[in-house]
Coordinates of C-alpha atoms and ligand atoms in Angstrom, one line a residue:
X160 CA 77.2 154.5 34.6
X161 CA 75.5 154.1 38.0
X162 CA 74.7 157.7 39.5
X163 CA 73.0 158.4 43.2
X164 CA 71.8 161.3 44.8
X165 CA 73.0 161.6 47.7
X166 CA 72.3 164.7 50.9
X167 CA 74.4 165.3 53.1
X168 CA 73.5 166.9 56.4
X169 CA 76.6 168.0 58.7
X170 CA 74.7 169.3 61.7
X171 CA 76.7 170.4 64.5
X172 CA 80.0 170.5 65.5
X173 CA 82.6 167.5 64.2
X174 CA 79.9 166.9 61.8
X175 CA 80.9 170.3 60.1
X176 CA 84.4 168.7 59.3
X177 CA 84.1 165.2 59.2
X178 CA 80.8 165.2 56.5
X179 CA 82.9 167.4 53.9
X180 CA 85.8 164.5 54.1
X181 CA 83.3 161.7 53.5
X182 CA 82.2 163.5 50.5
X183 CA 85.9 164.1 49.3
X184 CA 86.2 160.2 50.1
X185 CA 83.3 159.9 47.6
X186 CA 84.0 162.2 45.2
X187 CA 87.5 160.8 45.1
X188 CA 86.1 157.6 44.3
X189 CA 83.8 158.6 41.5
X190 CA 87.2 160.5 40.1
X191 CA 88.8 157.1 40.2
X192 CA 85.6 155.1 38.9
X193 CA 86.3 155.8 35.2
X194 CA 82.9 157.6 34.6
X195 CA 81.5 154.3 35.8
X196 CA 80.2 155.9 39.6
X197 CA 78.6 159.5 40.0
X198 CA 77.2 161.0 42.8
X199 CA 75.2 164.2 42.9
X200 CA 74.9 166.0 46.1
X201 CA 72.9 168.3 47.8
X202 CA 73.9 169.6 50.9
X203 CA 71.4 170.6 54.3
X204 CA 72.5 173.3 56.7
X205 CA 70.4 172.1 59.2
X206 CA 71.1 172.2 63.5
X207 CA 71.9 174.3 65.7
X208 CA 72.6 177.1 63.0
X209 CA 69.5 176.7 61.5
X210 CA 67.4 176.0 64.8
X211 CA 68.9 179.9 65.8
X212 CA 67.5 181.2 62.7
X213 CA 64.2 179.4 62.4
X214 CA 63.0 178.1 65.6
X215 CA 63.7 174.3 64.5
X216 CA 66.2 172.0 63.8
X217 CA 65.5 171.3 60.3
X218 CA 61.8 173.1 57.9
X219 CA 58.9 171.4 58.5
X220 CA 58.8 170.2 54.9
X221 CA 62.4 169.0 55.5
X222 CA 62.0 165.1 54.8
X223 CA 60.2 165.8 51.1
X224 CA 63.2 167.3 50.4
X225 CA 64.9 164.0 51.1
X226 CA 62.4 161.6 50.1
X227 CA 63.6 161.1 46.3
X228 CA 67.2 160.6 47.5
X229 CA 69.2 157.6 47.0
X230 CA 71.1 157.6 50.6
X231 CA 71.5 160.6 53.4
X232 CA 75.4 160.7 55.1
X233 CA 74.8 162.4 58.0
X234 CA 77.2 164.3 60.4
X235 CA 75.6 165.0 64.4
X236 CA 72.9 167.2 66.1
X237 CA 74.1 168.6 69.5
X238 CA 75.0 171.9 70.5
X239 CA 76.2 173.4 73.5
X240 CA 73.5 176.4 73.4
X241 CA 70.6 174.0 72.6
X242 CA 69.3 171.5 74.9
X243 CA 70.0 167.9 73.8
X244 CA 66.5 166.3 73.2
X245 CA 65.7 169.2 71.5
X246 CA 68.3 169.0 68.8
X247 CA 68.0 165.0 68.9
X248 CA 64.6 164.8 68.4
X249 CA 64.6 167.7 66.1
X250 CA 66.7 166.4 63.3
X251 CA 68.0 162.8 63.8
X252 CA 65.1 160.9 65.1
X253 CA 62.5 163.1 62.9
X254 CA 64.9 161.5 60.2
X255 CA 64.8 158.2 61.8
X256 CA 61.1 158.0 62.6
X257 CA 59.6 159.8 59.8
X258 CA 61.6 157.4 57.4
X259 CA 60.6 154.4 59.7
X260 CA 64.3 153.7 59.7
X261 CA 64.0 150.8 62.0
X262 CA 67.2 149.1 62.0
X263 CA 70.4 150.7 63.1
X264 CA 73.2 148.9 62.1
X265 CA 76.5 148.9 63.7
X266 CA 79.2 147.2 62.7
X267 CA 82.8 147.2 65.2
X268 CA 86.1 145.4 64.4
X269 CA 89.4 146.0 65.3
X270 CA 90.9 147.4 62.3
X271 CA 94.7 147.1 61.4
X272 CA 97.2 149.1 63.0
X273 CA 94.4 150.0 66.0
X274 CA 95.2 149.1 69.7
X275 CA 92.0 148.6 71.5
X276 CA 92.1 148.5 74.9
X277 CA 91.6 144.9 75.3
X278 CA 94.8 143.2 75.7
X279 CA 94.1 139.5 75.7
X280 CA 92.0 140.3 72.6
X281 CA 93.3 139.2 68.8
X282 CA 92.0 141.4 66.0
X283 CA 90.2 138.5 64.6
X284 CA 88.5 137.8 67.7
X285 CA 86.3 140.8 68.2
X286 CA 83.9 141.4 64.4
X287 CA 80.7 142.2 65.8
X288 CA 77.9 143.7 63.9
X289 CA 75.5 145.3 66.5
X290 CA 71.1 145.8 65.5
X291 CA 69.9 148.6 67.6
X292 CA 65.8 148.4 67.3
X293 CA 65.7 152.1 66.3
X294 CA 62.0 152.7 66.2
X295 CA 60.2 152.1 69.6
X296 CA 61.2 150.9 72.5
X297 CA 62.7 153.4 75.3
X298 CA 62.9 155.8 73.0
X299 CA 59.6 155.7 71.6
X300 CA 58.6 159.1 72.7
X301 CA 55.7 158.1 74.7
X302 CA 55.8 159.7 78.3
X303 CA 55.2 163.1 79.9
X304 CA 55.6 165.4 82.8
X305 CA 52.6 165.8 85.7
X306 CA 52.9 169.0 87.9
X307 CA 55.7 170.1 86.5
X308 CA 58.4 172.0 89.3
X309 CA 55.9 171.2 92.1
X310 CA 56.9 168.6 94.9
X311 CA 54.6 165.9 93.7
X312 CA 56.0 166.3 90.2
X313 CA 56.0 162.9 88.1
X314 CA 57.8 162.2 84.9
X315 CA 57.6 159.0 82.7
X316 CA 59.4 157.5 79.6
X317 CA 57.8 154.9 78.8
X318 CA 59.2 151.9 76.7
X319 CA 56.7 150.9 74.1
X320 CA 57.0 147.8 72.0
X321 CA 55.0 146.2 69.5
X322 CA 54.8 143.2 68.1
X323 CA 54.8 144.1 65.0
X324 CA 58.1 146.2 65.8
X325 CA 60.1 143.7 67.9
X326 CA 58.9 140.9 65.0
X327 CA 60.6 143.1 61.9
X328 CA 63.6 143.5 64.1
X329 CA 63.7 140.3 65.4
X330 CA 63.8 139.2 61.7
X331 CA 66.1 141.8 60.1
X332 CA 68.8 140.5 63.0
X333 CA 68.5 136.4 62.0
X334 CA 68.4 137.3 58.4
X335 CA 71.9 139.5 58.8
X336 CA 73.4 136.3 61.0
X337 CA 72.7 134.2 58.5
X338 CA 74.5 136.1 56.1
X339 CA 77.6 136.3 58.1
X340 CA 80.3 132.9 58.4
X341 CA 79.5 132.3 62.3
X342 CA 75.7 132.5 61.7
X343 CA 75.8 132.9 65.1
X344 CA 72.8 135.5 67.5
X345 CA 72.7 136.7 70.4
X346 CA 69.4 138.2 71.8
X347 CA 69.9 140.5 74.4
X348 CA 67.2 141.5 77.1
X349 CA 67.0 142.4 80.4
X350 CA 63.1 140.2 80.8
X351 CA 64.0 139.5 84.6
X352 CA 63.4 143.6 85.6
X353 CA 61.0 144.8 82.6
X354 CA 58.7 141.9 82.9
X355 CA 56.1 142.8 80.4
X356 CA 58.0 144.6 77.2
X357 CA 60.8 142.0 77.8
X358 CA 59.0 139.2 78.0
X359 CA 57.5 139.8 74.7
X360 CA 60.9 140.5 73.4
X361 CA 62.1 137.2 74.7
X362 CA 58.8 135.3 73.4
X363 CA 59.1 136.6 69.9
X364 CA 62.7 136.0 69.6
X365 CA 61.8 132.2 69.8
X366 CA 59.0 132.7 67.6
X367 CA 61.3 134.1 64.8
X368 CA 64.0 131.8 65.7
X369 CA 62.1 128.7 64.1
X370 CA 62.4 130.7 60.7
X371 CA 66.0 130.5 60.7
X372 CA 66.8 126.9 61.9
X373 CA 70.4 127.4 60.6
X374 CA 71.1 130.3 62.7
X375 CA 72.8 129.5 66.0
X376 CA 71.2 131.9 69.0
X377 CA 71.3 132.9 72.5
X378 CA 69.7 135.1 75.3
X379 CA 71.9 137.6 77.6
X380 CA 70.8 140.1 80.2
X381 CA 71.9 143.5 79.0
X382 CA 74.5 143.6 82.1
X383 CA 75.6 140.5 81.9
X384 CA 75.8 141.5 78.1
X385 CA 78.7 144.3 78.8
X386 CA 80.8 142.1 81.1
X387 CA 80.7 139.3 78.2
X388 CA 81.6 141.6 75.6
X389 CA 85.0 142.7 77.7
X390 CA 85.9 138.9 79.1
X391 CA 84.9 136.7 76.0
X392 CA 84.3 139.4 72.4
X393 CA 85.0 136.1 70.7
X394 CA 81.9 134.1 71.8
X395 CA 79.5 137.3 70.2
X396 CA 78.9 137.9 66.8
X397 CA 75.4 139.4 65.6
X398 CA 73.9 141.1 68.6
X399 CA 70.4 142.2 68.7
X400 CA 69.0 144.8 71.4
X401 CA 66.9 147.5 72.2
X402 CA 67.1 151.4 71.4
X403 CA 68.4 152.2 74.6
X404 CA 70.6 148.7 75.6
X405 CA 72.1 148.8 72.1
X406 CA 72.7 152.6 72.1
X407 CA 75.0 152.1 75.5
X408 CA 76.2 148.6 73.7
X409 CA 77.2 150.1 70.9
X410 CA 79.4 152.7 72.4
X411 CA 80.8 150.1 74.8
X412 CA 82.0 148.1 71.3
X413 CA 83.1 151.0 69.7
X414 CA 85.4 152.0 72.6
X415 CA 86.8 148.4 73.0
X416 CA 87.2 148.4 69.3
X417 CA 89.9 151.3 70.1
X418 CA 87.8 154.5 69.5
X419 CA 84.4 156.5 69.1
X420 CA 85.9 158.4 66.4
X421 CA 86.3 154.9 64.0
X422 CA 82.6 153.4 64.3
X423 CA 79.9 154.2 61.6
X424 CA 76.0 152.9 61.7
X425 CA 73.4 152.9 59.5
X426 CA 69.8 153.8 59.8
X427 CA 68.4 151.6 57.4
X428 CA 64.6 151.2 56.0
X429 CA 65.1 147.5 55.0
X430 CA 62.1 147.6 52.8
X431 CA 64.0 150.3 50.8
X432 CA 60.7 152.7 50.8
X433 CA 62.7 155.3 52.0
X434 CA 66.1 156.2 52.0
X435 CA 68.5 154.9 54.2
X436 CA 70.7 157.3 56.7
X437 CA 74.6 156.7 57.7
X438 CA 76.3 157.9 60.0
X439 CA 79.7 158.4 62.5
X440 CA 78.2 156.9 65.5
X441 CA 80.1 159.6 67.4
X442 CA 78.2 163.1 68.3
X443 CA 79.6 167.1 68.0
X444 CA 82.2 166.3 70.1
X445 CA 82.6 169.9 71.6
X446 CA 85.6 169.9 73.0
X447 CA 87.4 169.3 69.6
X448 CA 84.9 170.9 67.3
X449 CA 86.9 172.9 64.9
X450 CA 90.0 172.1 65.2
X451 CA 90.9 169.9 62.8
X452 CA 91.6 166.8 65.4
X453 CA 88.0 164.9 64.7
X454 CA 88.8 161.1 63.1
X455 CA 86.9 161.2 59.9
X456 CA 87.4 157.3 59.8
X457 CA 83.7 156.6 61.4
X458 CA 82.4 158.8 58.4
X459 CA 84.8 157.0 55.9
X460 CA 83.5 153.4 57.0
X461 CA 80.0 155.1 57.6
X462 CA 80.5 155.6 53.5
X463 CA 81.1 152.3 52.9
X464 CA 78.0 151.1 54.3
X465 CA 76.6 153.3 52.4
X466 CA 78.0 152.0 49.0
X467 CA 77.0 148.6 50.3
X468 CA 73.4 149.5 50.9
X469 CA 73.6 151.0 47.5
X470 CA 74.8 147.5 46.3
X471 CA 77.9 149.1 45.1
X472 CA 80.1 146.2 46.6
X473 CA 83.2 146.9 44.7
X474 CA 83.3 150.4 45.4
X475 CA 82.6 150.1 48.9
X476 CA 85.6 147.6 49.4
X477 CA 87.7 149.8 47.7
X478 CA 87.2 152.8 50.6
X479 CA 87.8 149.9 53.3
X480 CA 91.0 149.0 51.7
X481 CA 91.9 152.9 51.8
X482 CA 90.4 153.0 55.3
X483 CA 92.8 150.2 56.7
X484 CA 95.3 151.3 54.5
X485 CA 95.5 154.1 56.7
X486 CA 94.8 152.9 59.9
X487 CA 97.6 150.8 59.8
X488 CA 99.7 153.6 59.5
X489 CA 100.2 155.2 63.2
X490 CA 101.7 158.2 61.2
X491 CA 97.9 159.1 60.1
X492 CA 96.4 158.5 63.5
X493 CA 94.6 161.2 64.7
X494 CA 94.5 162.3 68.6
X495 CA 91.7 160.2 69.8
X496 CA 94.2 156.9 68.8
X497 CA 97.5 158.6 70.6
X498 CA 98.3 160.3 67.0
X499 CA 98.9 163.5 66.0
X500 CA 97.5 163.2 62.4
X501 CA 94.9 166.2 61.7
X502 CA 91.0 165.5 59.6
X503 CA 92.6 166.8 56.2
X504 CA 95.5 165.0 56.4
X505 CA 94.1 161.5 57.2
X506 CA 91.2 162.3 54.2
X507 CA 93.8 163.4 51.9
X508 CA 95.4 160.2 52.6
X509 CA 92.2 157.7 52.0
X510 CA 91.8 159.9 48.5
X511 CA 95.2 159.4 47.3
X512 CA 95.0 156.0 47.8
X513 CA 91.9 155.3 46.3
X514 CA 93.5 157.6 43.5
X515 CA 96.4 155.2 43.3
X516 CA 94.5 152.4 42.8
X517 CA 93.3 152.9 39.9
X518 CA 96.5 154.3 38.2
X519 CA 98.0 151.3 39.1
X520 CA 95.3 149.4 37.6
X521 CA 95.8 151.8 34.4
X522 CA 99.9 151.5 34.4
Ligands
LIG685 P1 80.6 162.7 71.5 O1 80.5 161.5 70.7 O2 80.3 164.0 70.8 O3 82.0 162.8 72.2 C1 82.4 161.9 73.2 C2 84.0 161.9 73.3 O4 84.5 161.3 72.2 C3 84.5 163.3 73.3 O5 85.6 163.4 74.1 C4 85.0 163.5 71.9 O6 86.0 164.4 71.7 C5 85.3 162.1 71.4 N1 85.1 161.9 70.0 C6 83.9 161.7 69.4 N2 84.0 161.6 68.1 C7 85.3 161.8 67.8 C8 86.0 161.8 66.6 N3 85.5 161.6 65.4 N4 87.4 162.0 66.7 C9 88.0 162.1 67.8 N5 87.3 162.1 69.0 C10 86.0 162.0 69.0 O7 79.5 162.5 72.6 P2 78.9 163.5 73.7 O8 80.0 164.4 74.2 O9 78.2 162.7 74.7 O10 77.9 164.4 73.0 C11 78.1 165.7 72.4 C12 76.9 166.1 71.7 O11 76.6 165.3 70.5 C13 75.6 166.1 72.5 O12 74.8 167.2 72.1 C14 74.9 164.8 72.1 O13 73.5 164.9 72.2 C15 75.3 164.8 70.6 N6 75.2 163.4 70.0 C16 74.7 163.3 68.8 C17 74.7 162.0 68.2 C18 74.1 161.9 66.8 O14 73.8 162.9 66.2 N7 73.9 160.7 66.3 C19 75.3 160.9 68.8 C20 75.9 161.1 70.1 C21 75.9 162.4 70.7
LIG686 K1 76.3 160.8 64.6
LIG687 MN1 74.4 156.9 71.2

């Protein structure tokens, strides 16, 4: 018997409903496992909730409390009451960063029974797996405010890249081309504007690129980057980019793909000293939050990456199969895909037929 530990951290808003149905998904699937797959979870009340009652997002000794586990599923951090970069930086990024969770993978295909907007688009033609450098970079943190509310007020973000960080990147994103069919890269920059961050970027890229002489790569402008994405998905396949280029990629590709509510990511540490964090892609989505109309699918897939990571292969294709079982069915659409299809309905749907599986492996 393989068994995990796994937390689970809902947050805020859709992440209250759609965290609970990814660890129905889960527990359905250890049901169906024979005794051969247990999980054991603990679940985090931390967000906004928690930042009401204690001043913070999440207890200061919050990440010993998930160092020992084996995988974290988490929901979103946003509430309307609480400024953004305040609930950002207080949970998902103190995640990120203090687990030096450095690539954020996300992975966007058309799946069955979904119609993305892009009608000259094939199914098959848009599979893209997306890197997001998720360490440095705009988002590094580095920055401040100068004479703050004063006329002459200044304010800076400043992007910071290292080396070292754009090399491990850099490498992580040939490795995973190599291991898909097309073996195919596609660097993205923006080295004509930011001429000294950039330029590094650019420079290393080449460097790494002679370590994988069997991967086929390419350079793109970030811009240039969206417009290609819409006119020609087929000519992309692994795309490396910054935190900030990949972050507005990534939503572009989920929305082309036919909905925010369908893509997952992962947060991973791929030195494995830490545990790794999945997740929706998707945020609190106020204006649905408890309502029973968030898509759980982004969690669902968001599980099998986890399963994957976990090297639980079998298991994880097992949920996909449920996943497109159901997608192909416009009767278990939720709202976001034109549907009417509620959160429990859709999850009961993935568990039955991961039940059914198995019995009809059994009959
Ligand atoms: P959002 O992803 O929450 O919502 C954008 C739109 O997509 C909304 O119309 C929403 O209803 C829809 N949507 C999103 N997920 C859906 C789902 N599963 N099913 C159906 N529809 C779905 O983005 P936002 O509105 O920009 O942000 C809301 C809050 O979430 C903010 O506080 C933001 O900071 C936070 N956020 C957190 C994360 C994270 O924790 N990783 C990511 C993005 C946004
Ligand atoms: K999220
Ligand atoms: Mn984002």
């Amino acid at each position: 018997m393989s068994s995990y530990s796994i937390a689970t951290i809902p947050g805020d808003g859709i992440g209250k409903e759609v965290i609970p149905a990814g660890r129905e998904v889960m527990e359905a699937l250890a049901a169906a496992s024979g005794g051969a797959l247990h999980f054991a979870f603990e679940d985090f009340g931390w967000g906004g909730d928690w930042y009401r009652a204690h001043g913070e997002m999440m207890p200061a000794d919050g990440l010993d409390a998930l160092r020992n586990k084996d995988a974290i599923l988490f929901g979103s951090a946003g509430d309307p009451h609480i400024p953004d970069h305040i609930t950002l930086w207080g949970l998902r990024l103190k995640i990120c960063q203090g687990f030096d969770q450095y690539a954020n993978v996300r992975p966007t295909r058309i799946l069955p029974g979904i119609d993305g907007p892009l009608k000259r688009c094939a199914p098959g033609q848009l599979d893209w797996v997306i890197v997001r450098e998720n360490s440095e970079g705009e988002y590094a943190g580095v920055g401040g405010r100068v004479h703050q509310g004063h006329p002459i007020e200044a304010a800076t973000d400043v992007s910071m890249m290292t080396r070292a960080g754009v090399e491990r990147i850099m490498r992580f994103a040939f490795k995973l081309a190599r291991s898909r069919p097309r073996k195919l890269l596609t660097v993205v920059t923006k080295s004509n504007a930011q001429r000294h961050a950039m330029v590094m970027w650019d420079e290393i890229a080449l460097q790494i690129s002679k370590e994988f002489p069997d991967v086929a790569w390419d350079k793109e402008l970030v811009d240039a980057c969206t417009a290609r994405m819409v006119n020609r998905p087929a000519s992309l396949d692994t795309i490396v980019a910054t935190n900030l280029h990949a972050d507005i990629l990534s939503d572009l590709a989920a929305a082309l793909a036919g909905s925010l509510g369908i893509a997952p990511t992962g947060n991973i540490d791929p030195e494995r000293r830490y545990p790794s964090m999945f997740e929706p892609i998707h945020g609190s989505a106020f204006d649905i939050m408890g309502k029973g109309l968030a898509n759980p699918v982004g969690t669902f897939w968001s599980v099998v990456m986890l399963l994957e990571h976990l090297g639980e292969a079998e298991a994880a294709r097992r949920v996909m199969e449920a996943v497109e079982h159901v997608t192909a069915n416009a009767s278990l659409h939720t709202r976001d895909l034109g549907g009417t299809a509620t959160t429990e309905q859709v999850t009961r749907a993935v568990c039955e037929h991961i039940a059914g599986v198995r019995q009809r492996l059994a009959a």
